[in-house]
mmCIF file of N, CA, C and O in Angstrom:
data_model
loop_
_atom_site.group_PDB
_atom_site.id
_atom_site.type_symbol
_atom_site.label_atom_id
_atom_site.label_comp_id
_atom_site.label_asym_id
_atom_site.label_seq_id
_atom_site.Cartn_x
_atom_site.Cartn_y
_atom_site.Cartn_z
ATOM 1 N N UNK A 1 0.751 -1.455 -0.005
ATOM 2 C CA UNK A 1 0.046 -0.109 -0.058
ATOM 3 C C UNK A 1 0.710 1.389 0.065
ATOM 4 O O UNK A 1 1.884 1.328 0.679
ATOM 5 N N UNK A 2 0.469 2.182 -0.640
ATOM 6 C CA UNK A 2 1.174 3.401 -1.026
ATOM 7 C C UNK A 2 0.874 4.547 0.250
ATOM 8 O O UNK A 2 -0.436 4.793 0.410
ATOM 9 N N UNK A 3 2.004 5.036 0.811
ATOM 10 C CA UNK A 3 1.501 6.145 1.523
ATOM 11 C C UNK A 3 1.425 7.334 1.347
ATOM 12 O O UNK A 3 2.400 7.654 0.255
ATOM 13 N N UNK A 4 0.721 8.177 1.642
ATOM 14 C CA UNK A 4 0.449 9.634 0.997
ATOM 15 C C UNK A 4 0.320 10.366 2.115
ATOM 16 O O UNK A 4 -0.273 10.377 2.979
ATOM 17 N N UNK A 5 1.089 11.602 2.105
ATOM 18 C CA UNK A 5 0.995 12.905 2.888
ATOM 19 C C UNK A 5 0.002 13.404 2.603
ATOM 20 O O UNK A 5 0.146 14.134 1.646
ATOM 21 N N UNK A 6 -1.195 13.724 3.406
ATOM 22 C CA UNK A 6 -2.349 14.338 3.258
ATOM 23 C C UNK A 6 -2.000 15.769 2.699
ATOM 24 O O UNK A 6 -2.230 16.514 1.995
ATOM 25 N N UNK A 7 -1.140 16.576 3.590
ATOM 26 C CA UNK A 7 -0.691 17.862 3.489
ATOM 27 C C UNK A 7 -0.149 18.349 2.224
ATOM 28 O O UNK A 7 -0.471 19.307 1.369
ATOM 29 N N UNK A 8 0.948 17.402 1.788
ATOM 30 C CA UNK A 8 1.653 17.469 0.591
ATOM 31 C C UNK A 8 0.466 17.257 -0.469
ATOM 32 O O UNK A 8 0.489 18.090 -1.551
ATOM 33 N N UNK A 9 -0.431 16.405 -0.365
ATOM 34 C CA UNK A 9 -1.376 15.887 -1.315
ATOM 35 C C UNK A 9 -2.186 17.246 -1.717
ATOM 36 O O UNK A 9 -2.284 17.690 -2.717
ATOM 37 N N UNK A 10 -2.792 17.986 -0.682
ATOM 38 C CA UNK A 10 -3.660 18.978 -0.638
ATOM 39 C C UNK A 10 -2.984 19.961 -1.287
ATOM 40 O O UNK A 10 -3.461 20.761 -2.270
ATOM 41 N N UNK A 11 -1.661 20.692 -0.765
ATOM 42 C CA UNK A 11 -0.934 21.388 -1.314
ATOM 43 C C UNK A 11 -0.663 21.420 -2.890
ATOM 44 O O UNK A 11 -0.871 22.251 -3.753
ATOM 45 N N UNK A 12 -0.341 20.064 -3.375
ATOM 46 C CA UNK A 12 -0.300 19.873 -4.863
ATOM 47 C C UNK A 12 -1.692 20.116 -5.663
ATOM 48 O O UNK A 12 -1.800 20.586 -6.547
ATOM 49 N N UNK A 13 -2.749 19.773 -4.969
ATOM 50 C CA UNK A 13 -4.038 19.919 -5.797
ATOM 51 C C UNK A 13 -4.358 21.316 -5.620
ATOM 52 O O UNK A 13 -4.953 21.733 -6.696
ATOM 53 N N UNK A 14 -4.188 22.219 -4.758
ATOM 54 C CA UNK A 14 -4.188 23.594 -4.767
ATOM 55 C C UNK A 14 -3.552 24.240 -5.871
ATOM 56 O O UNK A 14 -4.214 24.929 -6.591
ATOM 57 N N UNK A 15 -2.291 23.733 -6.067
ATOM 58 C CA UNK A 15 -1.560 24.405 -6.962
ATOM 59 C C UNK A 15 -1.969 24.068 -8.359
ATOM 60 O O UNK A 15 -2.042 24.969 -9.306
ATOM 61 N N UNK A 16 -2.361 22.949 -8.579
ATOM 62 C CA UNK A 16 -3.015 22.405 -9.697
ATOM 63 C C UNK A 16 -4.355 23.437 -10.183
ATOM 64 O O UNK A 16 -4.756 23.626 -11.315
ATOM 65 N N UNK A 17 -5.002 23.455 -9.114
ATOM 66 C CA UNK A 17 -6.560 24.068 -9.400
ATOM 67 C C UNK A 17 -5.982 25.566 -9.615
ATOM 68 O O UNK A 17 -6.800 26.378 -10.563
ATOM 69 N N UNK A 18 -5.257 26.048 -9.119
ATOM 70 C CA UNK A 18 -4.889 27.554 -9.179
ATOM 71 C C UNK A 18 -4.207 27.837 -10.544
ATOM 72 O O UNK A 18 -4.692 28.950 -11.527
ATOM 73 N N UNK A 19 -3.549 26.782 -11.090
ATOM 74 C CA UNK A 19 -2.867 26.755 -12.532
ATOM 75 C C UNK A 19 -4.022 26.893 -13.563
ATOM 76 O O UNK A 19 -4.075 27.738 -14.421
ATOM 77 N N UNK A 20 -4.939 25.830 -13.302
ATOM 78 C CA UNK A 20 -5.950 25.706 -14.195
ATOM 79 C C UNK A 20 -6.800 26.872 -14.190
ATOM 80 O O UNK A 20 -7.448 27.452 -15.347
ATOM 81 N N UNK A 21 -7.357 27.505 -13.058
ATOM 82 C CA UNK A 21 -7.981 28.847 -12.785
ATOM 83 C C UNK A 21 -7.418 29.969 -13.576
ATOM 84 O O UNK A 21 -8.028 30.902 -14.193
ATOM 85 N N UNK A 22 -6.078 30.115 -13.291
ATOM 86 C CA UNK A 22 -5.462 31.233 -14.114
ATOM 87 C C UNK A 22 -5.428 31.236 -15.231
ATOM 88 O O UNK A 22 -5.407 32.203 -15.958
ATOM 89 N N UNK A 23 -5.050 29.939 -15.894
ATOM 90 C CA UNK A 23 -5.115 29.558 -17.531
ATOM 91 C C UNK A 23 -6.387 30.039 -17.972
ATOM 92 O O UNK A 23 -6.401 30.702 -18.877
ATOM 93 N N UNK A 24 -7.615 29.614 -17.514
ATOM 94 C CA UNK A 24 -8.872 30.011 -17.919
ATOM 95 C C UNK A 24 -9.061 31.473 -17.827
ATOM 96 O O UNK A 24 -9.426 31.958 -18.714
ATOM 97 N N UNK A 25 -8.641 32.207 -16.851
ATOM 98 C CA UNK A 25 -8.893 33.766 -16.755
ATOM 99 C C UNK A 25 -8.389 34.393 -17.726
ATOM 100 O O UNK A 25 -8.708 35.318 -18.185
ATOM 101 N N UNK A 26 -6.877 33.998 -17.805
ATOM 102 C CA UNK A 26 -6.032 34.926 -18.716
ATOM 103 C C UNK A 26 -6.714 34.591 -20.329
ATOM 104 O O UNK A 26 -6.481 35.470 -20.954
ATOM 105 N N UNK A 27 -7.079 33.268 -20.475
ATOM 106 C CA UNK A 27 -7.547 32.984 -21.935
ATOM 107 C C UNK A 27 -8.834 33.536 -22.226
ATOM 108 O O UNK A 27 -9.017 34.193 -23.383
ATOM 109 N N UNK A 28 -9.750 33.734 -21.137
ATOM 110 C CA UNK A 28 -11.093 34.065 -21.548
ATOM 111 C C UNK A 28 -11.475 35.556 -21.007
ATOM 112 O O UNK A 28 -12.453 36.320 -21.545
ATOM 113 N N UNK A 29 -10.621 36.141 -20.146
ATOM 114 C CA UNK A 29 -11.000 37.329 -19.411
ATOM 115 C C UNK A 29 -11.860 37.363 -18.412
ATOM 116 O O UNK A 29 -12.384 38.636 -18.241
ATOM 117 N N UNK A 30 -12.464 36.131 -17.993
ATOM 118 C CA UNK A 30 -13.418 36.163 -17.075
ATOM 119 C C UNK A 30 -13.149 34.975 -16.156
ATOM 120 O O UNK A 30 -12.478 34.110 -16.619
ATOM 121 N N UNK A 31 -14.102 34.976 -15.094
ATOM 122 C CA UNK A 31 -13.760 33.883 -14.176
ATOM 123 C C UNK A 31 -14.361 32.655 -14.823
ATOM 124 O O UNK A 31 -15.342 32.452 -15.634
ATOM 125 N N UNK A 32 -14.073 31.677 -14.197
ATOM 126 C CA UNK A 32 -14.794 30.178 -14.548
ATOM 127 C C UNK A 32 -16.243 30.159 -14.238
ATOM 128 O O UNK A 32 -16.469 30.716 -13.271
ATOM 129 N N UNK A 33 -16.831 29.428 -15.144
ATOM 130 C CA UNK A 33 -18.232 29.316 -14.983
ATOM 131 C C UNK A 33 -18.607 28.389 -13.673
ATOM 132 O O UNK A 33 -17.875 27.348 -13.288
ATOM 133 N N UNK A 34 -19.619 28.754 -12.957
ATOM 134 C CA UNK A 34 -19.912 28.012 -11.604
ATOM 135 C C UNK A 34 -20.958 26.768 -12.166
ATOM 136 O O UNK A 34 -21.339 27.007 -13.324
ATOM 137 N N UNK A 35 -20.949 25.794 -11.360
ATOM 138 C CA UNK A 35 -21.670 24.528 -11.980
ATOM 139 C C UNK A 35 -23.074 24.929 -11.456
ATOM 140 O O UNK A 35 -23.317 25.666 -10.782
ATOM 141 N N UNK A 36 -23.842 24.184 -12.115
ATOM 142 C CA UNK A 36 -25.313 24.044 -11.901
ATOM 143 C C UNK A 36 -25.520 23.784 -10.354
ATOM 144 O O UNK A 36 -25.239 22.828 -9.758
ATOM 145 N N UNK A 37 -26.676 24.535 -9.801
ATOM 146 C CA UNK A 37 -26.743 24.166 -8.561
ATOM 147 C C UNK A 37 -27.464 22.869 -8.294
ATOM 148 O O UNK A 37 -28.400 22.533 -9.131
ATOM 149 N N UNK A 38 -27.393 22.352 -7.064
ATOM 150 C CA UNK A 38 -27.987 20.973 -7.078
ATOM 151 C C UNK A 38 -29.536 21.066 -6.523
ATOM 152 O O UNK A 38 -29.717 21.765 -5.894
ATOM 153 N N UNK A 39 -30.277 20.154 -6.934
ATOM 154 C CA UNK A 39 -31.805 20.258 -6.574
ATOM 155 C C UNK A 39 -31.873 20.057 -5.034
ATOM 156 O O UNK A 39 -30.949 19.236 -4.416
ATOM 157 N N UNK A 40 -32.638 20.919 -4.483
ATOM 158 C CA UNK A 40 -32.517 20.834 -3.123
ATOM 159 C C UNK A 40 -33.117 19.210 -2.450
ATOM 160 O O UNK A 40 -32.443 18.927 -1.345
ATOM 161 N N UNK A 41 -33.875 18.792 -3.178
ATOM 162 C CA UNK A 41 -34.335 17.178 -2.710
ATOM 163 C C UNK A 41 -33.277 16.247 -2.764
ATOM 164 O O UNK A 41 -33.024 15.477 -1.810
ATOM 165 N N UNK A 42 -32.188 16.611 -3.788
ATOM 166 C CA UNK A 42 -31.187 15.575 -3.909
ATOM 167 C C UNK A 42 -29.975 16.184 -2.727
ATOM 168 O O UNK A 42 -29.309 15.101 -2.263
ATOM 169 N N UNK A 43 -30.113 17.316 -2.436
ATOM 170 C CA UNK A 43 -29.089 17.909 -1.397
ATOM 171 C C UNK A 43 -29.520 17.177 -0.158
ATOM 172 O O UNK A 43 -28.561 16.886 0.660
ATOM 173 N N UNK A 44 -30.522 17.209 0.381
ATOM 174 C CA UNK A 44 -30.897 16.623 1.372
ATOM 175 C C UNK A 44 -30.913 15.077 1.653
ATOM 176 O O UNK A 44 -30.472 14.735 2.506
ATOM 177 N N UNK A 45 -31.332 14.411 0.258
ATOM 178 C CA UNK A 45 -31.062 13.039 0.292
ATOM 179 C C UNK A 45 -29.180 12.654 0.383
ATOM 180 O O UNK A 45 -29.141 11.698 1.254
ATOM 181 N N UNK A 46 -28.851 13.272 -0.102
ATOM 182 C CA UNK A 46 -27.153 13.150 -0.109
ATOM 183 C C UNK A 46 -26.684 13.333 1.516
ATOM 184 O O UNK A 46 -25.924 12.905 2.024
ATOM 185 N N UNK A 47 -27.252 14.293 1.858
ATOM 186 C CA UNK A 47 -27.046 14.842 3.608
ATOM 187 C C UNK A 47 -27.366 13.818 4.564
ATOM 188 O O UNK A 47 -26.446 13.267 5.329
ATOM 189 N N UNK A 48 -28.490 13.083 4.077
ATOM 190 C CA UNK A 48 -29.045 12.040 5.083
ATOM 191 C C UNK A 48 -28.313 10.915 4.968
ATOM 192 O O UNK A 48 -28.076 10.151 5.741
ATOM 193 N N UNK A 49 -28.044 10.489 3.547
ATOM 194 C CA UNK A 49 -27.089 9.228 3.382
ATOM 195 C C UNK A 49 -25.821 9.267 3.993
ATOM 196 O O UNK A 49 -25.253 8.332 4.578
ATOM 197 N N UNK A 50 -25.206 10.602 4.019
ATOM 198 C CA UNK A 50 -23.730 10.714 4.463
ATOM 199 C C UNK A 50 -23.701 10.905 6.094
ATOM 200 O O UNK A 50 -23.086 10.090 6.618
ATOM 201 N N UNK A 51 -25.050 11.287 6.681
ATOM 202 C CA UNK A 51 -25.032 11.174 8.114
ATOM 203 C C UNK A 51 -25.022 9.874 8.610
ATOM 204 O O UNK A 51 -24.466 9.512 9.484
ATOM 205 N N UNK A 52 -26.075 9.110 7.827
ATOM 206 C CA UNK A 52 -26.300 7.485 8.227
ATOM 207 C C UNK A 52 -24.707 6.824 8.100
ATOM 208 O O UNK A 52 -24.514 6.126 8.979
ATOM 209 N N UNK A 53 -24.174 7.209 6.984
ATOM 210 C CA UNK A 53 -22.717 6.379 7.035
ATOM 211 C C UNK A 53 -21.668 6.850 7.973
ATOM 212 O O UNK A 53 -21.098 5.897 8.358
ATOM 213 N N UNK A 54 -21.902 8.099 8.330
ATOM 214 C CA UNK A 54 -21.087 8.560 9.489
ATOM 215 C C UNK A 54 -21.214 7.948 10.915
ATOM 216 O O UNK A 54 -20.413 7.594 11.498
ATOM 217 N N UNK A 55 -22.698 7.785 11.200
ATOM 218 C CA UNK A 55 -23.373 7.120 12.206
ATOM 219 C C UNK A 55 -22.669 5.505 12.395
ATOM 220 O O UNK A 55 -22.338 5.018 13.163
ATOM 221 N N UNK A 56 -22.965 5.005 11.250
ATOM 222 C CA UNK A 56 -22.595 3.480 11.137
ATOM 223 C C UNK A 56 -21.215 3.440 11.249
ATOM 224 O O UNK A 56 -20.737 2.382 11.952
ATOM 225 N N UNK A 57 -20.369 4.207 10.822
ATOM 226 C CA UNK A 57 -18.762 4.072 11.085
ATOM 227 C C UNK A 57 -18.369 4.254 12.403
ATOM 228 O O UNK A 57 -17.614 3.670 12.927
ATOM 229 N N UNK A 58 -19.059 5.271 13.044
ATOM 230 C CA UNK A 58 -18.800 5.503 14.636
ATOM 231 C C UNK A 58 -19.215 4.193 15.370
ATOM 232 O O UNK A 58 -18.766 3.812 16.311
ATOM 233 N N UNK A 59 -20.453 3.669 14.883
ATOM 234 C CA UNK A 59 -21.066 2.534 15.819
ATOM 235 C C UNK A 59 -20.257 1.366 15.625
ATOM 236 O O UNK A 59 -20.148 0.400 16.504
ATOM 237 N N UNK A 60 -19.747 0.985 14.544
ATOM 238 C CA UNK A 60 -19.071 -0.034 14.172
ATOM 239 C C UNK A 60 -17.502 -0.097 14.682
ATOM 240 O O UNK A 60 -16.975 -0.975 14.708
ATOM 241 N N UNK A 61 -16.982 1.220 14.794
ATOM 242 C CA UNK A 61 -15.609 1.553 15.616
ATOM 243 C C UNK A 61 -14.558 1.598 14.390
ATOM 244 O O UNK A 61 -13.318 1.802 14.709
ATOM 245 N N UNK A 62 -15.153 1.723 13.122
ATOM 246 C CA UNK A 62 -14.291 2.092 12.292
ATOM 247 C C UNK A 62 -13.859 3.634 12.240
ATOM 248 O O UNK A 62 -12.599 4.007 11.846
ATOM 249 N N UNK A 63 -14.578 4.284 12.854
ATOM 250 C CA UNK A 63 -14.164 5.663 12.967
ATOM 251 C C UNK A 63 -14.623 5.858 14.603
ATOM 252 O O UNK A 63 -15.293 5.535 15.287
ATOM 253 N N UNK A 64 -13.429 6.716 15.183
ATOM 254 C CA UNK A 64 -13.017 6.764 16.636
ATOM 255 C C UNK A 64 -13.172 8.297 16.843
ATOM 256 O O UNK A 64 -12.371 9.082 16.393
ATOM 257 N N UNK A 65 -13.742 8.630 17.844
ATOM 258 C CA UNK A 65 -13.949 10.159 18.181
ATOM 259 C C UNK A 65 -12.871 10.530 19.396
ATOM 260 O O UNK A 65 -12.641 9.926 20.254
ATOM 261 N N UNK A 66 -11.786 11.316 18.821
ATOM 262 C CA UNK A 66 -10.521 11.600 19.648
ATOM 263 C C UNK A 66 -10.642 12.826 20.471
ATOM 264 O O UNK A 66 -10.209 12.764 21.625
ATOM 265 N N UNK A 67 -11.459 13.537 19.980
ATOM 266 C CA UNK A 67 -11.574 15.000 20.651
ATOM 267 C C UNK A 67 -12.741 15.697 20.032
ATOM 268 O O UNK A 67 -13.451 15.205 19.059
ATOM 269 N N UNK A 68 -13.035 17.055 20.265
ATOM 270 C CA UNK A 68 -13.839 17.736 19.799
ATOM 271 C C UNK A 68 -13.490 18.192 18.177
ATOM 272 O O UNK A 68 -12.370 18.591 18.015
ATOM 273 N N UNK A 69 -14.186 17.876 17.393
ATOM 274 C CA UNK A 69 -14.099 18.016 16.000
ATOM 275 C C UNK A 69 -12.899 17.308 15.554
ATOM 276 O O UNK A 69 -12.137 17.647 14.582
ATOM 277 N N UNK A 70 -12.411 16.046 16.132
ATOM 278 C CA UNK A 70 -11.254 15.283 15.783
ATOM 279 C C UNK A 70 -11.776 14.108 15.765
ATOM 280 O O UNK A 70 -12.255 13.311 16.907
ATOM 281 N N UNK A 71 -11.567 13.166 14.593
ATOM 282 C CA UNK A 71 -11.800 11.582 14.626
ATOM 283 C C UNK A 71 -10.387 10.814 13.957
ATOM 284 O O UNK A 71 -9.704 11.682 13.482
ATOM 285 N N UNK A 72 -10.580 9.492 14.487
ATOM 286 C CA UNK A 72 -9.477 8.865 13.934
ATOM 287 C C UNK A 72 -9.963 7.557 13.010
ATOM 288 O O UNK A 72 -10.944 7.034 13.547
ATOM 289 N N UNK A 73 -9.512 7.194 11.922
ATOM 290 C CA UNK A 73 -10.236 6.192 11.006
ATOM 291 C C UNK A 73 -9.335 4.964 11.361
ATOM 292 O O UNK A 73 -8.159 5.191 11.207
ATOM 293 N N UNK A 74 -10.163 4.058 11.404
ATOM 294 C CA UNK A 74 -9.345 2.606 11.654
ATOM 295 C C UNK A 74 -10.022 1.827 10.353
ATOM 296 O O UNK A 74 -10.778 0.913 10.300
ATOM 297 N N UNK A 75 -9.085 1.978 9.165
ATOM 298 C CA UNK A 75 -9.420 1.236 8.043
ATOM 299 C C UNK A 75 -10.148 0.163 8.084
ATOM 300 O O UNK A 75 -10.588 -0.670 7.604
#
């Protein structure tokens, strides 16, 4: 299994995103178009599914609460 440093990964991702954004704005002269807003019903459904998945992970022990707003994943 390959180990990935999360901070390095996010930093590289931000650099790539910034590069794409700046190329777009220099070529077109305007900001990138925003995506279509999500349907409110779909948004609620996805939130409920995510909340259920989170609670199941906590109940099964795959996810452990370490402190306020801190969790540890046990793959």
